[in-house]
Amino acid sequence: MENCTSYYGGGIACCFNSSPNIKGNTITECGEDDYGVGGGIYCAENSNPEINDNTIIGNGAHMGGGGIYCYAASPTIIENTISDNWTCGLSAGGGIYCVGGFAFISDNLIENNFSGLGTGIHCQYSNATIHGNIISQVEFSGYVGISCHESVLEISNNLIMGGQIESGPGIQCYNSSPLITNNIISGFVGFEEGGIYCCNNSNPNIINTVIVDNIFSQSGGGVRCSGSSSPAIINCILWGNTPNKPR
């Protein structure tokens, strides 16, 4: 599928109460510049698609979810390549956007997507398991590897890499308290957020996680907490992080 245009799901739209098996496809340069969501794939209310082994590259959506947008849906998203997708301005979820629902996101390569927030994955009012993914930003690609806003997440066994570009934190928690375990978070650069940024009453459990070589100009370095946030940091390695950019 190439050069497809639609407000909902430029490549594929899974409408209400649908559960397709979407496997082995190439979806590229699809989407809508003006007001669309889900440039590559859109999943609507109560849809439960299996999205497996697809290549989702170079798709765009103005309002969110350049690669995949899920609204009150429960997709299984595994073993896909999701790269170089985009959203406009401050819209979220360059790779994957989940609002509401229950998502299982595992063993994907999610790289070089662009958005204002959650360049790799953005979850809002969602329950999600994010496991075993490579989330990489080796070029300038927006802000935050994974962002969780008022969501319940398990973020485990992921490699989250910033590539020493101006990209903000690797994980941002906003009024969310996810379980963050067995991840590697490295190479993020920004102003004052840290490799993991906990804000607005976020109390995540950060366990067995390696947080290395993150650089922030004002504060943060490895982990930054603000707005009445109190994370538990247990058995982690924090190494080579700094709150000052090298001159």
XYZ file of C-alpha atoms in Angstrom:
247
model
C 0.000 0.000 0.000
C 1.508 3.287 -1.086
C 0.389 6.922 -1.336
C -3.059 6.255 0.188
C -4.994 9.159 1.729
C -7.808 9.116 4.288
C -8.797 11.023 7.418
C -8.821 7.728 9.374
C -6.056 5.270 8.529
C -4.370 6.250 5.301
C -3.295 2.661 4.689
C -5.751 0.534 6.716
C -8.705 1.483 8.940
C -10.068 -1.073 11.430
C -13.577 0.161 12.137
C -15.781 -0.494 15.139
C -15.752 -4.030 16.615
C -13.395 -5.392 13.975
C -10.494 -7.786 14.554
C -8.492 -8.250 11.351
C -5.139 -10.003 11.090
C -2.790 -7.496 9.431
C 0.389 -9.354 8.566
C 3.300 -9.119 6.165
C 2.334 -5.827 4.502
C 4.328 -2.783 3.440
C 2.499 0.466 4.205
C 4.334 3.574 3.051
C 3.689 7.262 2.342
C 0.056 7.068 3.422
C -1.918 9.518 5.547
C -3.436 12.957 5.636
C -1.653 16.281 6.083
C -4.604 18.358 7.208
C -6.480 16.757 10.107
C -6.062 13.003 9.847
C -5.091 10.364 12.423
C -3.357 7.040 11.891
C -1.302 7.629 8.782
C -0.481 3.958 8.318
C -3.133 2.095 10.370
C -6.139 3.324 12.362
C -7.918 1.138 14.956
C -11.343 2.353 16.119
C -13.424 1.571 19.214
C -13.522 -2.045 20.371
C -11.358 -3.264 17.513
C -8.781 -5.931 18.364
C -6.478 -6.299 15.364
C -3.304 -8.349 15.268
C -0.677 -6.206 13.568
C 2.283 -8.481 12.909
C 5.406 -8.447 10.733
C 4.552 -5.314 8.735
C 6.790 -2.567 7.414
C 5.198 0.799 8.215
C 7.444 3.546 6.860
C 7.098 7.210 5.958
C 3.420 7.684 6.803
C 1.978 10.846 8.341
C -1.000 12.185 10.279
C -1.644 15.752 11.356
C -3.491 14.929 14.592
C -1.514 11.923 15.840
C -0.317 8.394 15.188
C 1.900 8.751 12.147
C 2.426 4.997 11.963
C -0.457 3.515 14.007
C -3.314 5.219 15.890
C -5.477 3.237 18.328
C -8.622 4.756 19.833
C -10.320 2.715 22.594
C -8.934 -0.369 20.883
C -6.942 -3.389 22.067
C -4.421 -4.202 19.351
C -1.574 -6.683 19.446
C 1.369 -5.000 17.721
C 4.346 -7.332 17.338
C 7.471 -7.721 15.191
C 6.849 -4.710 12.945
C 9.246 -2.126 11.555
C 7.757 1.311 12.253
C 10.056 4.065 11.059
C 10.223 7.572 9.583
C 6.560 8.278 10.303
C 5.470 11.754 11.423
C 2.848 13.993 12.948
C 2.499 17.771 12.646
C 3.417 20.379 15.229
C 2.777 19.320 18.817
C 0.716 16.246 17.889
C 1.758 12.998 19.530
C 2.749 9.463 18.651
C 5.047 9.584 15.658
C 5.292 5.796 15.661
C 2.306 4.594 17.738
C -0.457 6.541 19.513
C -2.800 4.760 21.949
C -5.687 6.583 23.582
C -7.873 4.406 25.791
C -8.013 0.638 25.388
C -5.495 -2.113 26.114
C -2.498 -2.461 23.797
C 0.224 -5.115 23.668
C 3.295 -3.740 21.876
C 6.206 -6.167 21.637
C 9.380 -6.900 19.671
C 9.046 -4.016 17.219
C 11.723 -1.826 15.691
C 10.483 1.747 16.150
C 12.988 4.284 14.855
C 13.376 7.808 13.484
C 9.748 8.799 13.851
C 8.853 12.465 14.362
C 6.248 14.139 16.555
C 5.862 16.824 19.169
C 5.474 14.236 21.937
C 6.095 10.496 22.170
C 8.111 10.072 19.002
C 8.224 6.328 19.472
C 5.070 5.562 21.482
C 2.532 7.865 23.151
C -0.126 6.448 25.491
C -2.974 8.524 26.923
C -5.689 7.151 29.236
C -4.448 3.711 28.210
C -3.454 0.364 29.612
C -0.516 -1.026 27.669
C 2.324 -3.500 27.823
C 5.412 -2.253 25.978
C 7.893 -5.127 25.928
C 11.070 -6.045 24.099
C 11.086 -3.206 21.548
C 13.971 -1.248 20.078
C 13.009 2.424 20.127
C 15.734 4.428 18.457
C 16.121 8.064 17.435
C 19.401 8.291 15.553
C 18.365 11.496 13.777
C 16.437 14.532 15.061
C 12.973 13.150 15.512
C 11.036 15.148 18.055
C 10.519 14.696 21.769
C 10.468 11.606 24.047
C 10.931 7.923 23.239
C 7.893 6.745 25.252
C 5.380 9.129 26.839
C 2.677 7.934 29.239
C -0.043 10.419 30.152
C -2.550 9.289 32.749
C -1.940 5.694 31.728
C -1.176 2.338 33.329
C 1.786 0.769 31.589
C 4.319 -1.989 31.914
C 7.509 -0.921 30.135
C 9.913 -3.844 30.173
C 12.969 -5.214 28.376
C 13.170 -2.369 25.845
C 16.246 -0.731 24.341
C 15.467 3.000 24.191
C 18.199 5.035 22.466
C 18.391 8.765 21.818
C 21.485 8.997 19.643
C 22.719 12.166 21.430
C 20.243 14.404 19.600
C 17.935 17.063 21.051
C 15.145 14.657 21.898
C 14.089 15.135 25.508
C 13.724 12.197 27.926
C 13.703 8.529 27.033
C 10.538 7.955 29.081
C 8.151 10.656 30.293
C 5.535 9.909 32.967
C 2.751 12.481 33.414
C 0.289 11.625 36.187
C 1.221 7.989 35.548
C 2.933 5.329 37.614
C 4.119 2.620 35.228
C 6.281 -0.370 36.033
C 9.602 0.311 34.289
C 11.789 -2.778 34.472
C 14.805 -4.303 32.710
C 15.231 -1.512 30.146
C 18.294 0.250 28.759
C 17.851 4.018 28.299
C 20.787 5.795 26.696
C 21.848 8.802 24.656
C 19.069 11.311 25.321
C 19.821 15.045 25.271
C 17.583 17.921 26.324
C 16.959 20.808 28.711
C 15.892 19.540 32.142
C 14.088 16.231 31.828
C 16.490 13.316 32.408
C 16.635 9.849 30.912
C 13.362 9.259 32.770
C 11.192 12.274 33.623
C 8.504 11.889 36.298
C 6.109 14.835 36.590
C 2.649 15.733 37.914
C 2.084 13.061 40.559
C 3.905 10.226 38.821
C 5.206 7.433 41.030
C 6.673 4.732 38.784
C 8.601 1.708 39.987
C 11.938 1.783 38.140
C 13.594 -1.610 38.606
C 16.674 -3.321 37.134
C 17.044 -0.590 34.518
C 20.267 0.784 33.028
C 20.234 4.568 32.490
C 23.488 5.729 30.886
C 25.010 8.643 28.947
C 22.041 11.011 29.032
C 22.862 14.745 28.951
C 20.603 17.610 30.041
C 21.585 21.259 30.159
C 19.878 22.324 33.410
C 18.893 19.342 35.528
C 18.005 15.700 35.280
C 20.761 13.571 33.872
C 19.546 10.079 34.749
C 16.160 10.682 36.419
C 14.285 13.931 37.098
C 11.267 14.285 39.392
C 8.900 17.256 39.664
C 5.315 18.075 40.564
C 4.916 15.833 43.645
C 6.357 12.754 41.953
C 8.008 10.031 44.041
C 9.387 7.151 41.967
C 10.939 4.047 43.501
C 14.370 3.394 41.939
C 15.483 -0.147 42.753
C 18.597 -2.078 41.699
C 19.314 0.217 38.717
C 22.573 1.314 37.107
C 22.928 5.064 36.510
C 26.213 5.886 34.830
C 27.680 8.735 32.804
C 24.606 10.949 33.015
C 25.142 14.686 33.403
C 23.026 17.806 33.978
C 25.418 19.898 31.895
C 26.109 19.777 28.189
C 29.805 19.484 27.367
C 31.291 22.610 25.794
